[in-house]
């Protein structure tokens, strides 16, 4: 009996090891795909996909969704715009109201293109369905299938709200001649709050007016409270450049940092974690980062 139990234990350990290897491979694939998506985001302050990923997962948690839904919100948020790969720049920097008819027709294809990129891979089949639906709206005015209310995946409803908000807040505005204003740097968090207040208020007011029409009421209420709490917690904090070896968890990146070949290392607005500290120091040692990093402290 002892020999049988020992063999069972060995088999269980083998299964667990294989499961861990599969999970690690899965997340490595997601990371590679996410890096590809970030090549479409040069007209944003900060990373659009990282913001949508983080906030969608937080909203899912606040709504008491299960762990699987929270994880799917995080991954689908990262990859929701994968269908925009190889899109012309006019479909990347323009708001939909600025697009020509042909540009808008092309733009509307990105959820379906994203679905077809991911759907063949069994482990990403649920993610592909969420991405397919993230531009659907409760009243059936969305695309590509004009789904209504309960026919829309709950996580897709979350991404719809977060995606709209970040587009309104962080997509760079064009100047005359279609030149883009660069990323704005602030001397303090209070200056950021003052400068962004008009866009922030307009975005929240629109979502509130369209609750239960375009967007799920509970999701909108939860997301607005999350944003209100976040802005309130900013208070008056300093924005400063500090040496790489002086960064600490809890600080916030106040600028985007990219490698010499254009890969986004750290995104403006992201909270610094132990993991990001390790990555920053590694890229600094490779001479891909300056000696001082702009942070909110």
PDB file of C-alpha atoms in Angstrom:
ATOM      1  CA  UNK A   1       0.000   0.000   0.000  1.00  0.00           C
ATOM      2  CA  UNK A   2       2.874   2.353   0.828  1.00  0.00           C
ATOM      3  CA  UNK A   3       4.375   1.724  -2.604  1.00  0.00           C
ATOM      4  CA  UNK A   4       1.021   2.494  -4.265  1.00  0.00           C
ATOM      5  CA  UNK A   5       0.594   5.718  -2.268  1.00  0.00           C
ATOM      6  CA  UNK A   6       4.149   6.711  -3.100  1.00  0.00           C
ATOM      7  CA  UNK A   7       3.502   6.159  -6.811  1.00  0.00           C
ATOM      8  CA  UNK A   8       0.274   8.173  -6.614  1.00  0.00           C
ATOM      9  CA  UNK A   9       2.153  11.022  -4.956  1.00  0.00           C
ATOM     10  CA  UNK A  10       4.787  10.913  -7.687  1.00  0.00           C
ATOM     11  CA  UNK A  11       2.114  11.075 -10.383  1.00  0.00           C
ATOM     12  CA  UNK A  12       0.355  13.963  -8.648  1.00  0.00           C
ATOM     13  CA  UNK A  13       3.651  15.872  -8.494  1.00  0.00           C
ATOM     14  CA  UNK A  14       4.243  15.195 -12.205  1.00  0.00           C
ATOM     15  CA  UNK A  15       0.775  16.491 -13.085  1.00  0.00           C
ATOM     16  CA  UNK A  16       1.323  19.584 -10.947  1.00  0.00           C
ATOM     17  CA  UNK A  17       4.693  20.247 -12.601  1.00  0.00           C
ATOM     18  CA  UNK A  18       3.172  19.868 -16.053  1.00  0.00           C
ATOM     19  CA  UNK A  19       0.335  22.206 -15.056  1.00  0.00           C
ATOM     20  CA  UNK A  20       2.804  24.806 -13.842  1.00  0.00           C
ATOM     21  CA  UNK A  21       4.835  24.517 -17.051  1.00  0.00           C
ATOM     22  CA  UNK A  22       1.668  24.901 -19.133  1.00  0.00           C
ATOM     23  CA  UNK A  23       0.589  27.955 -17.129  1.00  0.00           C
ATOM     24  CA  UNK A  24       4.037  29.515 -17.496  1.00  0.00           C
ATOM     25  CA  UNK A  25       3.998  28.901 -21.254  1.00  0.00           C
ATOM     26  CA  UNK A  26       0.518  30.423 -21.458  1.00  0.00           C
ATOM     27  CA  UNK A  27       1.556  33.625 -19.703  1.00  0.00           C
ATOM     28  CA  UNK A  28       4.735  33.904 -21.770  1.00  0.00           C
ATOM     29  CA  UNK A  29       2.594  33.778 -24.936  1.00  0.00           C
ATOM     30  CA  UNK A  30       0.305  36.463 -23.495  1.00  0.00           C
ATOM     31  CA  UNK A  31       3.307  38.684 -22.703  1.00  0.00           C
ATOM     32  CA  UNK A  32       4.647  38.353 -26.251  1.00  0.00           C
ATOM     33  CA  UNK A  33       1.250  39.206 -27.726  1.00  0.00           C
ATOM     34  CA  UNK A  34       0.885  42.156 -25.339  1.00  0.00           C
ATOM     35  CA  UNK A  35       4.230  43.541 -26.490  1.00  0.00           C
ATOM     36  CA  UNK A  36       2.976  43.357 -30.068  1.00  0.00           C
ATOM     37  CA  UNK A  37      -0.209  45.242 -29.144  1.00  0.00           C
ATOM     38  CA  UNK A  38       1.833  48.029 -27.551  1.00  0.00           C
ATOM     39  CA  UNK A  39       3.311  48.866 -30.967  1.00  0.00           C
ATOM     40  CA  UNK A  40      -0.109  50.348 -31.846  1.00  0.00           C
ATOM     41  CA  UNK A  41      -0.123  52.726 -28.847  1.00  0.00           C
ATOM     42  CA  UNK A  42       2.314  55.501 -29.725  1.00  0.00           C
ATOM     43  CA  UNK A  43      -0.475  58.080 -29.727  1.00  0.00           C
ATOM     44  CA  UNK A  44      -1.276  57.561 -26.041  1.00  0.00           C
ATOM     45  CA  UNK A  45       0.206  58.926 -22.852  1.00  0.00           C
ATOM     46  CA  UNK A  46       1.055  55.743 -20.981  1.00  0.00           C
ATOM     47  CA  UNK A  47       0.085  52.262 -22.097  1.00  0.00           C
ATOM     48  CA  UNK A  48      -3.545  51.936 -23.156  1.00  0.00           C
ATOM     49  CA  UNK A  49      -3.606  48.141 -22.969  1.00  0.00           C
ATOM     50  CA  UNK A  50      -1.930  48.002 -19.549  1.00  0.00           C
ATOM     51  CA  UNK A  51      -4.420  50.506 -18.124  1.00  0.00           C
ATOM     52  CA  UNK A  52      -7.417  48.643 -19.558  1.00  0.00           C
ATOM     53  CA  UNK A  53      -5.998  45.372 -18.234  1.00  0.00           C
ATOM     54  CA  UNK A  54      -5.328  46.607 -14.703  1.00  0.00           C
ATOM     55  CA  UNK A  55      -8.570  48.551 -14.226  1.00  0.00           C
ATOM     56  CA  UNK A  56     -10.760  45.872 -15.820  1.00  0.00           C
ATOM     57  CA  UNK A  57      -9.343  43.297 -13.401  1.00  0.00           C
ATOM     58  CA  UNK A  58      -9.907  45.658 -10.456  1.00  0.00           C
ATOM     59  CA  UNK A  59     -13.521  46.275 -11.482  1.00  0.00           C
ATOM     60  CA  UNK A  60     -14.088  42.527 -11.858  1.00  0.00           C
ATOM     61  CA  UNK A  61     -12.738  42.010  -8.339  1.00  0.00           C
ATOM     62  CA  UNK A  62     -14.914  44.780  -6.910  1.00  0.00           C
ATOM     63  CA  UNK A  63     -17.943  43.143  -8.546  1.00  0.00           C
ATOM     64  CA  UNK A  64     -17.036  39.870  -6.787  1.00  0.00           C
ATOM     65  CA  UNK A  65     -16.457  37.975 -10.004  1.00  0.00           C
ATOM     66  CA  UNK A  66     -14.657  34.669  -9.653  1.00  0.00           C
ATOM     67  CA  UNK A  67     -10.893  34.310 -10.066  1.00  0.00           C
ATOM     68  CA  UNK A  68     -11.211  33.020 -13.628  1.00  0.00           C
ATOM     69  CA  UNK A  69     -13.241  36.058 -14.716  1.00  0.00           C
ATOM     70  CA  UNK A  70     -10.740  38.404 -13.053  1.00  0.00           C
ATOM     71  CA  UNK A  71      -7.855  36.719 -14.862  1.00  0.00           C
ATOM     72  CA  UNK A  72      -9.732  36.835 -18.174  1.00  0.00           C
ATOM     73  CA  UNK A  73     -10.432  40.543 -17.621  1.00  0.00           C
ATOM     74  CA  UNK A  74      -6.722  41.123 -17.098  1.00  0.00           C
ATOM     75  CA  UNK A  75      -5.635  39.171 -20.186  1.00  0.00           C
ATOM     76  CA  UNK A  76      -8.434  40.364 -22.496  1.00  0.00           C
ATOM     77  CA  UNK A  77      -7.688  43.940 -21.400  1.00  0.00           C
ATOM     78  CA  UNK A  78      -4.060  43.492 -22.455  1.00  0.00           C
ATOM     79  CA  UNK A  79      -5.007  42.035 -25.833  1.00  0.00           C
ATOM     80  CA  UNK A  80      -8.289  43.778 -26.664  1.00  0.00           C
ATOM     81  CA  UNK A  81      -6.724  45.825 -29.489  1.00  0.00           C
ATOM     82  CA  UNK A  82      -4.638  43.046 -31.019  1.00  0.00           C
ATOM     83  CA  UNK A  83      -6.804  43.306 -34.131  1.00  0.00           C
ATOM     84  CA  UNK A  84      -5.262  46.739 -34.809  1.00  0.00           C
ATOM     85  CA  UNK A  85      -1.875  45.288 -35.703  1.00  0.00           C
ATOM     86  CA  UNK A  86      -0.817  46.612 -39.125  1.00  0.00           C
ATOM     87  CA  UNK A  87      -3.609  49.197 -39.104  1.00  0.00           C
ATOM     88  CA  UNK A  88      -2.839  52.481 -40.923  1.00  0.00           C
ATOM     89  CA  UNK A  89      -1.929  55.326 -38.564  1.00  0.00           C
ATOM     90  CA  UNK A  90      -5.137  57.189 -39.424  1.00  0.00           C
ATOM     91  CA  UNK A  91      -7.041  54.370 -37.687  1.00  0.00           C
ATOM     92  CA  UNK A  92      -4.779  54.646 -34.648  1.00  0.00           C
ATOM     93  CA  UNK A  93      -4.488  58.344 -33.874  1.00  0.00           C
ATOM     94  CA  UNK A  94      -7.946  59.569 -34.868  1.00  0.00           C
ATOM     95  CA  UNK A  95     -11.058  59.466 -32.736  1.00  0.00           C
ATOM     96  CA  UNK A  96     -13.892  57.697 -34.537  1.00  0.00           C
ATOM     97  CA  UNK A  97     -15.678  61.019 -35.114  1.00  0.00           C
ATOM     98  CA  UNK A  98     -12.661  62.182 -37.166  1.00  0.00           C
ATOM     99  CA  UNK A  99     -12.374  59.123 -39.416  1.00  0.00           C
ATOM    100  CA  UNK A 100     -13.406  58.975 -43.039  1.00  0.00           C
ATOM    101  CA  UNK A 101     -16.012  56.390 -43.987  1.00  0.00           C
ATOM    102  CA  UNK A 102     -13.325  54.002 -45.249  1.00  0.00           C
ATOM    103  CA  UNK A 103     -11.204  54.484 -42.119  1.00  0.00           C
ATOM    104  CA  UNK A 104     -14.164  53.821 -39.850  1.00  0.00           C
ATOM    105  CA  UNK A 105     -15.086  50.684 -41.820  1.00  0.00           C
ATOM    106  CA  UNK A 106     -11.525  49.445 -41.314  1.00  0.00           C
ATOM    107  CA  UNK A 107     -11.542  50.421 -37.626  1.00  0.00           C
ATOM    108  CA  UNK A 108     -14.752  48.469 -36.965  1.00  0.00           C
ATOM    109  CA  UNK A 109     -13.050  45.278 -38.117  1.00  0.00           C
ATOM    110  CA  UNK A 110     -10.528  45.139 -35.261  1.00  0.00           C
ATOM    111  CA  UNK A 111     -12.644  43.119 -32.759  1.00  0.00           C
ATOM    112  CA  UNK A 112     -13.291  40.450 -35.387  1.00  0.00           C
ATOM    113  CA  UNK A 113      -9.662  40.452 -36.531  1.00  0.00           C
ATOM    114  CA  UNK A 114      -8.565  40.038 -32.909  1.00  0.00           C
ATOM    115  CA  UNK A 115     -10.984  37.143 -32.502  1.00  0.00           C
ATOM    116  CA  UNK A 116      -9.601  35.329 -35.544  1.00  0.00           C
ATOM    117  CA  UNK A 117      -5.991  35.827 -34.387  1.00  0.00           C
ATOM    118  CA  UNK A 118      -6.619  34.203 -30.980  1.00  0.00           C
ATOM    119  CA  UNK A 119      -9.550  31.823 -31.490  1.00  0.00           C
ATOM    120  CA  UNK A 120      -7.537  28.909 -32.980  1.00  0.00           C
ATOM    121  CA  UNK A 121      -5.631  28.565 -29.699  1.00  0.00           C
ATOM    122  CA  UNK A 122      -7.747  26.578 -27.254  1.00  0.00           C
ATOM    123  CA  UNK A 123      -6.377  28.269 -24.131  1.00  0.00           C
ATOM    124  CA  UNK A 124      -7.289  31.683 -25.552  1.00  0.00           C
ATOM    125  CA  UNK A 125     -10.762  30.809 -26.856  1.00  0.00           C
ATOM    126  CA  UNK A 126     -12.616  32.603 -24.034  1.00  0.00           C
ATOM    127  CA  UNK A 127     -10.311  35.600 -24.357  1.00  0.00           C
ATOM    128  CA  UNK A 128     -10.963  35.759 -28.107  1.00  0.00           C
ATOM    129  CA  UNK A 129     -14.732  35.850 -27.498  1.00  0.00           C
ATOM    130  CA  UNK A 130     -14.405  38.710 -25.003  1.00  0.00           C
ATOM    131  CA  UNK A 131     -12.247  40.649 -27.467  1.00  0.00           C
ATOM    132  CA  UNK A 132     -14.819  39.980 -30.204  1.00  0.00           C
ATOM    133  CA  UNK A 133     -17.489  41.637 -28.046  1.00  0.00           C
ATOM    134  CA  UNK A 134     -15.708  44.566 -26.384  1.00  0.00           C
ATOM    135  CA  UNK A 135     -17.324  47.131 -28.731  1.00  0.00           C
ATOM    136  CA  UNK A 136     -20.839  45.746 -28.311  1.00  0.00           C
ATOM    137  CA  UNK A 137     -23.303  48.009 -26.477  1.00  0.00           C
ATOM    138  CA  UNK A 138     -26.391  47.196 -24.403  1.00  0.00           C
ATOM    139  CA  UNK A 139     -28.826  48.827 -26.848  1.00  0.00           C
ATOM    140  CA  UNK A 140     -27.457  46.892 -29.837  1.00  0.00           C
ATOM    141  CA  UNK A 141     -25.712  49.921 -31.358  1.00  0.00           C
ATOM    142  CA  UNK A 142     -22.235  48.369 -31.035  1.00  0.00           C
ATOM    143  CA  UNK A 143     -20.290  46.165 -33.408  1.00  0.00           C
ATOM    144  CA  UNK A 144     -19.552  43.738 -34.981  1.00  0.00           C
ATOM    145  CA  UNK A 145     -22.689  41.685 -34.190  1.00  0.00           C
ATOM    146  CA  UNK A 146     -25.014  44.293 -32.602  1.00  0.00           C
ATOM    147  CA  UNK A 147     -25.496  42.143 -29.513  1.00  0.00           C
ATOM    148  CA  UNK A 148     -27.911  43.251 -26.766  1.00  0.00           C
ATOM    149  CA  UNK A 149     -27.580  43.260 -22.975  1.00  0.00           C
ATOM    150  CA  UNK A 150     -27.318  39.713 -21.576  1.00  0.00           C
ATOM    151  CA  UNK A 151     -25.941  38.381 -24.856  1.00  0.00           C
ATOM    152  CA  UNK A 152     -22.736  40.358 -24.184  1.00  0.00           C
ATOM    153  CA  UNK A 153     -20.018  38.694 -22.102  1.00  0.00           C
ATOM    154  CA  UNK A 154     -19.776  40.335 -18.630  1.00  0.00           C
ATOM    155  CA  UNK A 155     -16.030  40.928 -18.991  1.00  0.00           C
ATOM    156  CA  UNK A 156     -16.537  42.532 -22.417  1.00  0.00           C
ATOM    157  CA  UNK A 157     -18.948  44.965 -20.744  1.00  0.00           C
ATOM    158  CA  UNK A 158     -16.220  45.940 -18.266  1.00  0.00           C
ATOM    159  CA  UNK A 159     -13.606  46.458 -20.978  1.00  0.00           C
ATOM    160  CA  UNK A 160     -16.064  48.642 -22.924  1.00  0.00           C
ATOM    161  CA  UNK A 161     -16.251  51.100 -20.019  1.00  0.00           C
ATOM    162  CA  UNK A 162     -12.542  51.187 -19.164  1.00  0.00           C
ATOM    163  CA  UNK A 163     -11.536  51.393 -22.843  1.00  0.00           C
ATOM    164  CA  UNK A 164     -13.794  54.400 -23.456  1.00  0.00           C
ATOM    165  CA  UNK A 165     -12.498  56.231 -20.387  1.00  0.00           C
ATOM    166  CA  UNK A 166      -8.814  55.790 -21.188  1.00  0.00           C
ATOM    167  CA  UNK A 167      -9.317  56.834 -24.803  1.00  0.00           C
ATOM    168  CA  UNK A 168     -10.928  60.077 -23.663  1.00  0.00           C
ATOM    169  CA  UNK A 169      -8.297  60.757 -21.021  1.00  0.00           C
ATOM    170  CA  UNK A 170      -5.022  59.616 -22.566  1.00  0.00           C
ATOM    171  CA  UNK A 171      -5.235  59.665 -26.344  1.00  0.00           C
ATOM    172  CA  UNK A 172      -3.002  62.525 -27.416  1.00  0.00           C
ATOM    173  CA  UNK A 173      -4.643  65.537 -28.982  1.00  0.00           C
ATOM    174  CA  UNK A 174      -3.628  66.658 -32.446  1.00  0.00           C
ATOM    175  CA  UNK A 175      -2.431  70.170 -33.143  1.00  0.00           C
ATOM    176  CA  UNK A 176      -2.918  71.970 -36.459  1.00  0.00           C
ATOM    177  CA  UNK A 177      -1.308  70.178 -39.372  1.00  0.00           C
ATOM    178  CA  UNK A 178      -1.891  66.843 -37.595  1.00  0.00           C
ATOM    179  CA  UNK A 179       1.161  67.231 -35.400  1.00  0.00           C
ATOM    180  CA  UNK A 180       0.802  65.682 -31.994  1.00  0.00           C
ATOM    181  CA  UNK A 181       1.310  67.326 -28.668  1.00  0.00           C
ATOM    182  CA  UNK A 182       3.944  65.392 -26.727  1.00  0.00           C
ATOM    183  CA  UNK A 183       3.364  63.829 -23.347  1.00  0.00           C
ATOM    184  CA  UNK A 184       2.812  66.524 -20.722  1.00  0.00           C
ATOM    185  CA  UNK A 185       4.961  66.503 -17.604  1.00  0.00           C
ATOM    186  CA  UNK A 186       3.649  67.904 -14.322  1.00  0.00           C
ATOM    187  CA  UNK A 187       5.426  69.388 -11.317  1.00  0.00           C
ATOM    188  CA  UNK A 188       2.934  67.842  -8.879  1.00  0.00           C
ATOM    189  CA  UNK A 189      -0.109  65.598  -8.830  1.00  0.00           C
ATOM    190  CA  UNK A 190      -2.324  68.596  -8.100  1.00  0.00           C
ATOM    191  CA  UNK A 191      -1.272  70.210 -11.408  1.00  0.00           C
ATOM    192  CA  UNK A 192      -2.159  66.969 -13.195  1.00  0.00           C
ATOM    193  CA  UNK A 193      -5.556  66.843 -11.507  1.00  0.00           C
ATOM    194  CA  UNK A 194      -6.281  70.463 -12.435  1.00  0.00           C
ATOM    195  CA  UNK A 195      -5.151  70.071 -16.037  1.00  0.00           C
ATOM    196  CA  UNK A 196      -7.053  66.834 -16.627  1.00  0.00           C
ATOM    197  CA  UNK A 197     -10.234  67.795 -14.758  1.00  0.00           C
ATOM    198  CA  UNK A 198     -12.202  68.911 -17.824  1.00  0.00           C
ATOM    199  CA  UNK A 199     -11.536  65.688 -19.791  1.00  0.00           C
ATOM    200  CA  UNK A 200     -12.086  63.595 -16.677  1.00  0.00           C
ATOM    201  CA  UNK A 201     -15.449  65.196 -15.891  1.00  0.00           C
ATOM    202  CA  UNK A 202     -16.615  64.954 -19.506  1.00  0.00           C
ATOM    203  CA  UNK A 203     -15.729  61.252 -19.714  1.00  0.00           C
ATOM    204  CA  UNK A 204     -17.500  60.396 -16.443  1.00  0.00           C
ATOM    205  CA  UNK A 205     -20.566  62.461 -17.321  1.00  0.00           C
ATOM    206  CA  UNK A 206     -20.888  60.692 -20.674  1.00  0.00           C
ATOM    207  CA  UNK A 207     -20.626  57.251 -19.077  1.00  0.00           C
ATOM    208  CA  UNK A 208     -23.191  58.210 -16.443  1.00  0.00           C
ATOM    209  CA  UNK A 209     -25.644  59.498 -19.074  1.00  0.00           C
ATOM    210  CA  UNK A 210     -25.204  56.336 -21.131  1.00  0.00           C
ATOM    211  CA  UNK A 211     -25.526  53.936 -18.190  1.00  0.00           C
ATOM    212  CA  UNK A 212     -28.104  51.246 -18.912  1.00  0.00           C
ATOM    213  CA  UNK A 213     -28.167  52.439 -22.529  1.00  0.00           C
ATOM    214  CA  UNK A 214     -24.665  51.721 -23.822  1.00  0.00           C
ATOM    215  CA  UNK A 215     -22.929  50.578 -20.652  1.00  0.00           C
ATOM    216  CA  UNK A 216     -23.843  48.376 -17.695  1.00  0.00           C
ATOM    217  CA  UNK A 217     -24.978  50.609 -14.808  1.00  0.00           C
ATOM    218  CA  UNK A 218     -23.267  48.611 -12.081  1.00  0.00           C
ATOM    219  CA  UNK A 219     -19.979  48.513 -13.977  1.00  0.00           C
ATOM    220  CA  UNK A 220     -20.057  52.268 -14.613  1.00  0.00           C
ATOM    221  CA  UNK A 221     -20.812  53.020 -10.955  1.00  0.00           C
ATOM    222  CA  UNK A 222     -18.027  50.715  -9.786  1.00  0.00           C
ATOM    223  CA  UNK A 223     -15.480  52.119 -12.223  1.00  0.00           C
ATOM    224  CA  UNK A 224     -16.337  55.745 -11.414  1.00  0.00           C
ATOM    225  CA  UNK A 225     -15.927  55.066  -7.704  1.00  0.00           C
ATOM    226  CA  UNK A 226     -12.575  53.399  -8.404  1.00  0.00           C
ATOM    227  CA  UNK A 227     -11.393  56.449 -10.364  1.00  0.00           C
ATOM    228  CA  UNK A 228     -12.713  58.893  -7.778  1.00  0.00           C
ATOM    229  CA  UNK A 229     -10.905  57.042  -4.992  1.00  0.00           C
ATOM    230  CA  UNK A 230      -7.716  56.948  -7.049  1.00  0.00           C
ATOM    231  CA  UNK A 231      -7.745  60.664  -7.842  1.00  0.00           C
ATOM    232  CA  UNK A 232      -8.529  61.534  -4.241  1.00  0.00           C
ATOM    233  CA  UNK A 233      -5.629  59.400  -3.024  1.00  0.00           C
ATOM    234  CA  UNK A 234      -3.234  61.317  -5.297  1.00  0.00           C
ATOM    235  CA  UNK A 235      -3.740  64.457  -3.227  1.00  0.00           C
ATOM    236  CA  UNK A 236      -0.669  66.658  -3.488  1.00  0.00           C
ATOM    237  CA  UNK A 237       2.358  64.546  -4.267  1.00  0.00           C
ATOM    238  CA  UNK A 238       5.623  65.628  -5.827  1.00  0.00           C
ATOM    239  CA  UNK A 239       6.843  64.649  -9.277  1.00  0.00           C
ATOM    240  CA  UNK A 240      10.616  64.239  -9.281  1.00  0.00           C
ATOM    241  CA  UNK A 241      13.541  62.517 -10.950  1.00  0.00           C
ATOM    242  CA  UNK A 242      15.294  60.034  -8.723  1.00  0.00           C
ATOM    243  CA  UNK A 243      18.182  57.600  -9.310  1.00  0.00           C
ATOM    244  CA  UNK A 244      17.234  54.127 -10.466  1.00  0.00           C
ATOM    245  CA  UNK A 245      18.583  52.658  -7.224  1.00  0.00           C
ATOM    246  CA  UNK A 246      16.284  55.003  -5.277  1.00  0.00           C
ATOM    247  CA  UNK A 247      12.949  53.858  -6.687  1.00  0.00           C
ATOM    248  CA  UNK A 248      10.623  52.094  -4.273  1.00  0.00           C
ATOM    249  CA  UNK A 249       7.375  50.107  -4.495  1.00  0.00           C
ATOM    250  CA  UNK A 250       4.332  52.371  -4.355  1.00  0.00           C
ATOM    251  CA  UNK A 251       5.873  55.192  -6.379  1.00  0.00           C
ATOM    252  CA  UNK A 252       4.252  55.876  -9.755  1.00  0.00           C
ATOM    253  CA  UNK A 253       5.978  56.257 -13.115  1.00  0.00           C
ATOM    254  CA  UNK A 254       5.436  59.833 -14.316  1.00  0.00           C
ATOM    255  CA  UNK A 255       6.661  59.228 -17.862  1.00  0.00           C
ATOM    256  CA  UNK A 256       6.858  56.478 -20.473  1.00  0.00           C
ATOM    257  CA  UNK A 257      10.193  54.686 -20.751  1.00  0.00           C
ATOM    258  CA  UNK A 258      11.073  52.812 -23.923  1.00  0.00           C
ATOM    259  CA  UNK A 259      14.089  50.870 -25.122  1.00  0.00           C
ATOM    260  CA  UNK A 260      16.221  52.104 -28.012  1.00  0.00           C
ATOM    261  CA  UNK A 261      14.230  49.768 -30.272  1.00  0.00           C
ATOM    262  CA  UNK A 262      10.851  51.125 -29.147  1.00  0.00           C
ATOM    263  CA  UNK A 263       9.675  48.527 -26.615  1.00  0.00           C
ATOM    264  CA  UNK A 264       7.702  50.038 -23.738  1.00  0.00           C
ATOM    265  CA  UNK A 265       9.425  49.206 -20.439  1.00  0.00           C
ATOM    266  CA  UNK A 266       7.378  51.311 -18.041  1.00  0.00           C
ATOM    267  CA  UNK A 267       4.170  53.215 -18.696  1.00  0.00           C
ATOM    268  CA  UNK A 268       3.195  56.598 -17.317  1.00  0.00           C
ATOM    269  CA  UNK A 269       0.734  56.143 -14.449  1.00  0.00           C
ATOM    270  CA  UNK A 270       1.775  52.600 -13.523  1.00  0.00           C
ATOM    271  CA  UNK A 271       2.442  51.885  -9.878  1.00  0.00           C
ATOM    272  CA  UNK A 272       5.974  50.628  -9.244  1.00  0.00           C
ATOM    273  CA  UNK A 273       6.115  47.081  -7.880  1.00  0.00           C
ATOM    274  CA  UNK A 274       8.967  44.804  -6.794  1.00  0.00           C
ATOM    275  CA  UNK A 275       8.738  43.114 -10.208  1.00  0.00           C
ATOM    276  CA  UNK A 276       8.934  46.398 -12.141  1.00  0.00           C
ATOM    277  CA  UNK A 277      11.876  47.530 -10.000  1.00  0.00           C
ATOM    278  CA  UNK A 278      13.811  44.432 -11.053  1.00  0.00           C
ATOM    279  CA  UNK A 279      12.997  45.058 -14.718  1.00  0.00           C
ATOM    280  CA  UNK A 280      13.965  48.748 -14.508  1.00  0.00           C
ATOM    281  CA  UNK A 281      17.339  47.931 -12.941  1.00  0.00           C
ATOM    282  CA  UNK A 282      17.985  45.239 -15.554  1.00  0.00           C
ATOM    283  CA  UNK A 283      17.271  47.641 -18.431  1.00  0.00           C
ATOM    284  CA  UNK A 284      19.385  50.352 -16.741  1.00  0.00           C
ATOM    285  CA  UNK A 285      22.328  47.959 -16.541  1.00  0.00           C
ATOM    286  CA  UNK A 286      21.847  47.276 -20.256  1.00  0.00           C
ATOM    287  CA  UNK A 287      22.072  51.068 -20.835  1.00  0.00           C
ATOM    288  CA  UNK A 288      18.510  51.204 -22.131  1.00  0.00           C
ATOM    289  CA  UNK A 289      17.370  53.679 -19.453  1.00  0.00           C
ATOM    290  CA  UNK A 290      18.641  56.996 -18.044  1.00  0.00           C
ATOM    291  CA  UNK A 291      20.219  57.070 -14.594  1.00  0.00           C
ATOM    292  CA  UNK A 292      17.218  58.934 -13.147  1.00  0.00           C
ATOM    293  CA  UNK A 293      13.544  58.070 -13.481  1.00  0.00           C
ATOM    294  CA  UNK A 294      10.654  60.543 -13.334  1.00  0.00           C
ATOM    295  CA  UNK A 295       8.226  59.381 -10.632  1.00  0.00           C
ATOM    296  CA  UNK A 296       5.342  60.536  -8.481  1.00  0.00           C
ATOM    297  CA  UNK A 297       6.443  60.255  -4.884  1.00  0.00           C
TER     298      UNK A 297
END
